[in-house]
Coordinates of N, CA and C in Angstrom, one line a residue:
X1 N -13.2 -51.7 -180.3 CA -12.4 -50.7 -181.4 C -11.1 -51.0 -181.3
X2 N -10.6 -50.2 -182.7 CA -9.4 -51.2 -183.3 C -8.4 -50.1 -182.8
X3 N -7.1 -50.9 -182.4 CA -6.3 -50.3 -182.0 C -5.3 -49.2 -183.1
X4 N -4.5 -48.6 -182.9 CA -4.1 -47.4 -183.9 C -3.6 -48.0 -184.6
X5 N -3.3 -48.5 -185.8 CA -2.7 -48.7 -186.7 C -3.4 -50.0 -187.6
X6 N -4.5 -50.6 -186.6 CA -5.3 -51.6 -187.1 C -6.1 -50.9 -188.3
X7 N -6.2 -51.6 -189.2 CA -7.2 -51.7 -190.9 C -8.2 -52.6 -190.3
X8 N -9.5 -52.3 -191.2 CA -10.7 -52.7 -190.6 C -10.8 -53.4 -192.1
X9 N -10.9 -54.6 -192.4 CA -11.4 -55.7 -193.5 C -13.1 -55.2 -193.6
X10 N -12.6 -54.9 -195.0 CA -13.7 -54.4 -196.0 C -14.8 -55.1 -197.3
X11 N -15.1 -55.2 -197.3 CA -16.3 -56.3 -198.2 C -15.2 -56.4 -199.3
X12 N -14.3 -55.9 -199.2 CA -13.1 -56.6 -200.7 C -13.0 -58.2 -200.4
X13 N -12.5 -58.7 -199.0 CA -12.4 -60.2 -199.3 C -13.8 -61.2 -199.4
X14 N -15.0 -60.4 -198.5 CA -15.9 -61.2 -199.3 C -16.6 -61.0 -201.0
X15 N -16.0 -60.2 -201.6 CA -16.4 -60.2 -202.4 C -15.2 -60.6 -203.5
X16 N -14.3 -61.0 -203.0 CA -13.1 -61.9 -203.7 C -13.8 -63.4 -203.4
X17 N -14.0 -63.7 -202.3 CA -15.0 -65.2 -201.8 C -16.3 -65.7 -202.6
X18 N -16.6 -64.7 -202.7 CA -18.1 -64.6 -203.6 C -17.7 -65.0 -205.4
X19 N -16.5 -64.0 -205.6 CA -16.0 -64.6 -207.2 C -15.9 -66.3 -207.2
X20 N -15.2 -65.8 -206.4 CA -14.5 -67.2 -206.1 C -15.3 -68.2 -206.3
X21 N -16.4 -68.6 -205.5 CA -17.3 -69.0 -205.4 C -17.8 -69.8 -206.7
X22 N -18.5 -68.2 -207.3 CA -19.2 -68.8 -208.7 C -17.8 -68.9 -209.9
X23 N -16.7 -68.7 -209.8 CA -16.1 -69.0 -210.8 C -15.8 -71.0 -210.5
X24 N -15.5 -71.5 -209.2 CA -15.5 -72.8 -209.2 C -16.8 -73.3 -209.8
X25 N -17.9 -72.6 -209.1 CA -19.3 -73.5 -209.4 C -19.2 -73.6 -211.0
X26 N -19.2 -72.5 -211.6 CA -19.0 -72.7 -213.6 C -18.1 -73.3 -213.6
X27 N -17.2 -73.8 -213.1 CA -16.2 -74.6 -213.7 C -16.6 -75.8 -213.8
X28 N -16.9 -76.4 -211.8 CA -17.2 -77.7 -211.9 C -19.0 -77.9 -213.3
X29 N -19.6 -76.9 -213.2 CA -21.0 -77.3 -214.3 C -20.0 -77.4 -215.2
X30 N -19.9 -76.7 -215.8 CA -18.9 -77.0 -217.4 C -18.4 -78.6 -217.4
X31 N -17.6 -78.8 -216.5 CA -16.8 -80.3 -216.4 C -18.3 -81.0 -216.7
X32 N -19.0 -81.1 -215.6 CA -20.0 -82.3 -215.7 C -20.9 -82.3 -216.7
X33 N -21.7 -80.9 -217.8 CA -21.9 -81.0 -218.9 C -21.0 -81.9 -220.0
X34 N -19.8 -81.0 -219.5 CA -18.9 -81.8 -220.9 C -18.9 -83.8 -220.6
X35 N -18.7 -84.0 -219.0 CA -19.2 -85.5 -219.0 C -19.9 -85.8 -219.5
X36 N -21.1 -85.5 -219.4 CA -22.1 -85.9 -220.0 C -22.8 -85.8 -221.2
X37 N -22.4 -85.0 -221.9 CA -22.0 -85.0 -223.7 C -21.0 -86.2 -223.7
X38 N -19.9 -85.9 -223.3 CA -19.5 -87.8 -223.7 C -19.7 -88.4 -223.6
X39 N -20.8 -88.8 -222.1 CA -21.4 -90.5 -222.1 C -22.3 -90.5 -223.5
X40 N -23.2 -89.6 -223.5 CA -24.3 -89.4 -224.6 C -23.5 -89.5 -225.5
X41 N -22.4 -88.6 -226.3 CA -22.3 -89.3 -227.6 C -22.0 -90.9 -228.2
X42 N -21.3 -91.7 -227.1 CA -21.1 -92.8 -226.8 C -22.1 -93.5 -226.9
X43 N -23.2 -92.8 -226.4 CA -24.7 -94.0 -226.6 C -25.0 -93.7 -227.6
X44 N -24.9 -92.4 -228.4 CA -25.6 -92.3 -229.7 C -24.9 -93.2 -230.9
X45 N -25.7 -93.9 -231.7 CA -25.3 -94.1 -233.0 C -25.9 -93.8 -234.2
X46 N -26.3 -92.8 -234.6 CA -27.3 -92.1 -235.4 C -26.0 -91.8 -237.0
X47 N -26.3 -92.6 -237.5 CA -26.0 -92.5 -238.7 C -25.7 -91.7 -240.1
X48 N -27.0 -90.8 -239.6 CA -27.6 -90.5 -240.5 C -27.1 -88.8 -241.0
X49 N -26.0 -88.5 -239.5 CA -24.8 -87.3 -240.1 C -25.2 -86.0 -239.1
X50 N -26.8 -86.2 -238.8 CA -27.2 -85.4 -238.0 C -26.1 -84.9 -236.8
X51 N -26.1 -83.6 -235.9 CA -25.5 -83.2 -235.0 C -25.8 -83.9 -233.7
X52 N -25.6 -84.4 -233.1 CA -26.0 -85.1 -231.6 C -26.3 -84.4 -230.7
X53 N -24.9 -82.9 -230.6 CA -25.5 -82.2 -229.3 C -26.6 -81.3 -229.1
X54 N -27.0 -81.4 -227.7 CA -28.0 -80.8 -227.3 C -28.0 -79.7 -226.5
X55 N -28.7 -78.7 -226.1 CA -29.4 -77.3 -225.6 C -28.4 -77.5 -224.7
X56 N -29.2 -78.5 -223.6 CA -29.0 -79.4 -222.2 C -28.7 -80.5 -222.2
X57 N -28.6 -80.4 -220.9 CA -28.2 -82.0 -220.5 C -28.8 -82.8 -219.1
X58 N -29.7 -83.6 -219.3 CA -30.5 -84.3 -217.9 C -29.9 -85.0 -217.3
X59 N -29.4 -84.1 -215.9 CA -28.7 -84.6 -214.9 C -29.6 -85.4 -213.6
X60 N -29.2 -86.9 -213.5 CA -30.2 -87.6 -212.5 C -30.0 -86.8 -211.1
X61 N -30.9 -87.0 -210.2 CA -30.5 -87.0 -209.0 C -29.2 -87.4 -208.4
X62 N -28.6 -88.4 -208.6 CA -27.7 -88.9 -208.1 C -26.2 -88.5 -208.6
X63 N -26.5 -87.3 -209.6 CA -25.3 -86.8 -210.2 C -25.4 -85.1 -209.5
X64 N -26.0 -84.9 -208.7 CA -26.4 -83.9 -208.2 C -25.5 -83.6 -206.6
X65 N -25.0 -82.5 -206.7 CA -24.4 -82.1 -205.9 C -24.8 -82.2 -204.3
X66 N -24.5 -82.0 -203.0 CA -25.3 -82.0 -202.0 C -25.8 -80.6 -202.0
X67 N -25.1 -79.5 -202.2 CA -25.5 -78.4 -202.3 C -27.4 -78.1 -203.1
X68 N -26.8 -78.3 -204.4 CA -28.1 -79.3 -205.6 C -29.3 -79.5 -205.0
X69 N -29.0 -80.8 -203.8 CA -29.9 -81.4 -203.2 C -30.9 -80.6 -202.3
X70 N -30.2 -79.7 -201.5 CA -30.6 -78.7 -200.5 C -31.4 -78.0 -201.3
X71 N -30.8 -77.6 -202.6 CA -31.9 -75.9 -203.2 C -33.1 -76.7 -203.7
X72 N -33.1 -78.1 -203.7 CA -35.0 -78.9 -204.3 C -35.4 -79.4 -202.9
X73 N -35.0 -78.7 -201.7 CA -35.8 -79.6 -200.7 C -37.0 -77.7 -199.6
X74 N -38.4 -78.2 -200.0 CA -38.9 -77.5 -199.3 C -38.0 -77.0 -197.7
X75 N -38.6 -75.7 -198.2 CA -37.8 -75.1 -196.6 C -39.1 -75.1 -195.5
X76 N -40.9 -75.6 -196.1 CA -41.3 -75.6 -194.8 C -41.0 -77.3 -194.2
X77 N -41.3 -78.2 -194.8 CA -41.0 -79.3 -194.7 C -39.8 -79.9 -194.1
X78 N -38.9 -79.7 -195.2 CA -37.4 -79.7 -195.2 C -37.2 -80.8 -195.8
X79 N -38.2 -81.9 -196.3 CA -37.5 -82.8 -197.3 C -38.4 -82.5 -198.4
X80 N -37.9 -83.3 -199.7 CA -38.1 -83.4 -201.1 C -39.2 -82.9 -201.9
X81 N -39.2 -81.4 -202.5 CA -40.6 -81.0 -202.3 C -41.3 -81.4 -203.7
X82 N -42.6 -81.9 -203.6 CA -43.9 -82.5 -204.0 C -44.8 -81.8 -204.2
X83 N -45.0 -81.4 -205.8 CA -46.1 -81.0 -206.5 C -45.6 -79.4 -206.1
X84 N -44.4 -79.3 -206.7 CA -43.0 -77.7 -206.4 C -44.2 -76.4 -207.1
X85 N -44.8 -75.4 -206.0 CA -45.5 -74.5 -206.3 C -44.7 -73.5 -205.6
X86 N -44.0 -71.5 -206.4 CA -44.0 -70.9 -206.0 C -44.9 -69.5 -205.8
X87 N -44.8 -69.1 -204.9 CA -44.9 -68.1 -204.0 C -45.5 -66.7 -205.5
X88 N -45.6 -65.9 -204.6 CA -45.2 -64.2 -206.3 C -44.1 -63.7 -205.6
X89 N -43.2 -64.1 -205.3 CA -41.6 -63.6 -204.5 C -41.0 -64.6 -205.0
X90 N -40.8 -65.3 -205.4 CA -40.2 -67.0 -206.6 C -39.7 -67.7 -205.3
X91 N -40.4 -67.7 -204.4 CA -39.7 -68.9 -203.6 C -40.7 -70.2 -203.4
X92 N -40.0 -71.3 -203.6 CA -40.2 -72.9 -203.9 C -40.9 -73.5 -202.7
X93 N -41.9 -74.3 -202.8 CA -42.4 -74.8 -201.4 C -43.4 -76.2 -201.9
X94 N -43.3 -77.1 -201.7 CA -44.9 -78.6 -201.9 C -45.5 -77.2 -201.7
X95 N -46.8 -78.2 -201.9 CA -47.6 -77.4 -202.9 C -49.0 -77.7 -201.3
X96 N -48.7 -78.5 -201.0 CA -49.4 -79.3 -199.2 C -48.9 -77.9 -198.3
X97 N -47.4 -78.2 -198.5 CA -47.1 -77.4 -197.2 C -47.3 -76.2 -197.1
X98 N -47.4 -75.0 -198.5 CA -47.3 -73.8 -198.4 C -49.3 -73.7 -198.4
X99 N -50.1 -74.3 -198.6 CA -51.5 -73.8 -198.5 C -51.8 -74.5 -196.4
X100 N -51.6 -75.1 -196.0 CA -51.2 -75.7 -194.2 C -50.9 -74.6 -193.6
X101 N -49.7 -73.8 -194.5 CA -49.2 -72.6 -194.1 C -50.4 -71.4 -194.3
X102 N -50.6 -71.3 -195.0 CA -52.0 -70.6 -195.2 C -52.8 -70.4 -194.6
X103 N -53.1 -71.9 -194.1 CA -54.6 -72.0 -193.0 C -53.8 -71.4 -191.7
X104 N -52.9 -72.2 -191.4 CA -52.6 -71.8 -190.5 C -52.1 -70.2 -190.0
X105 N -51.9 -69.5 -190.9 CA -51.0 -67.8 -190.5 C -52.9 -67.0 -190.8

């Protein structure tokens, strides 16, 4: 129970933290894209005058953050996903893991 004069913290703090997290992740993503673009422009020696910018950037697994690596793991076997498949609800698993889970279920 709350004492008189105490106020319960609402969802405002959670909303602020979520917005802060999204902004930080966006900043880090933009910085990675900018750094990768700078590296790629230094490697391209194309003299035909064409614009060398691309709409995407390939990132090797060594450039991934621990959160991004964890997002690529299968939640059933807890290892890197192999032959990734998606369920109708959008969750991603290894093909062999989801087949085994379905057989056991």
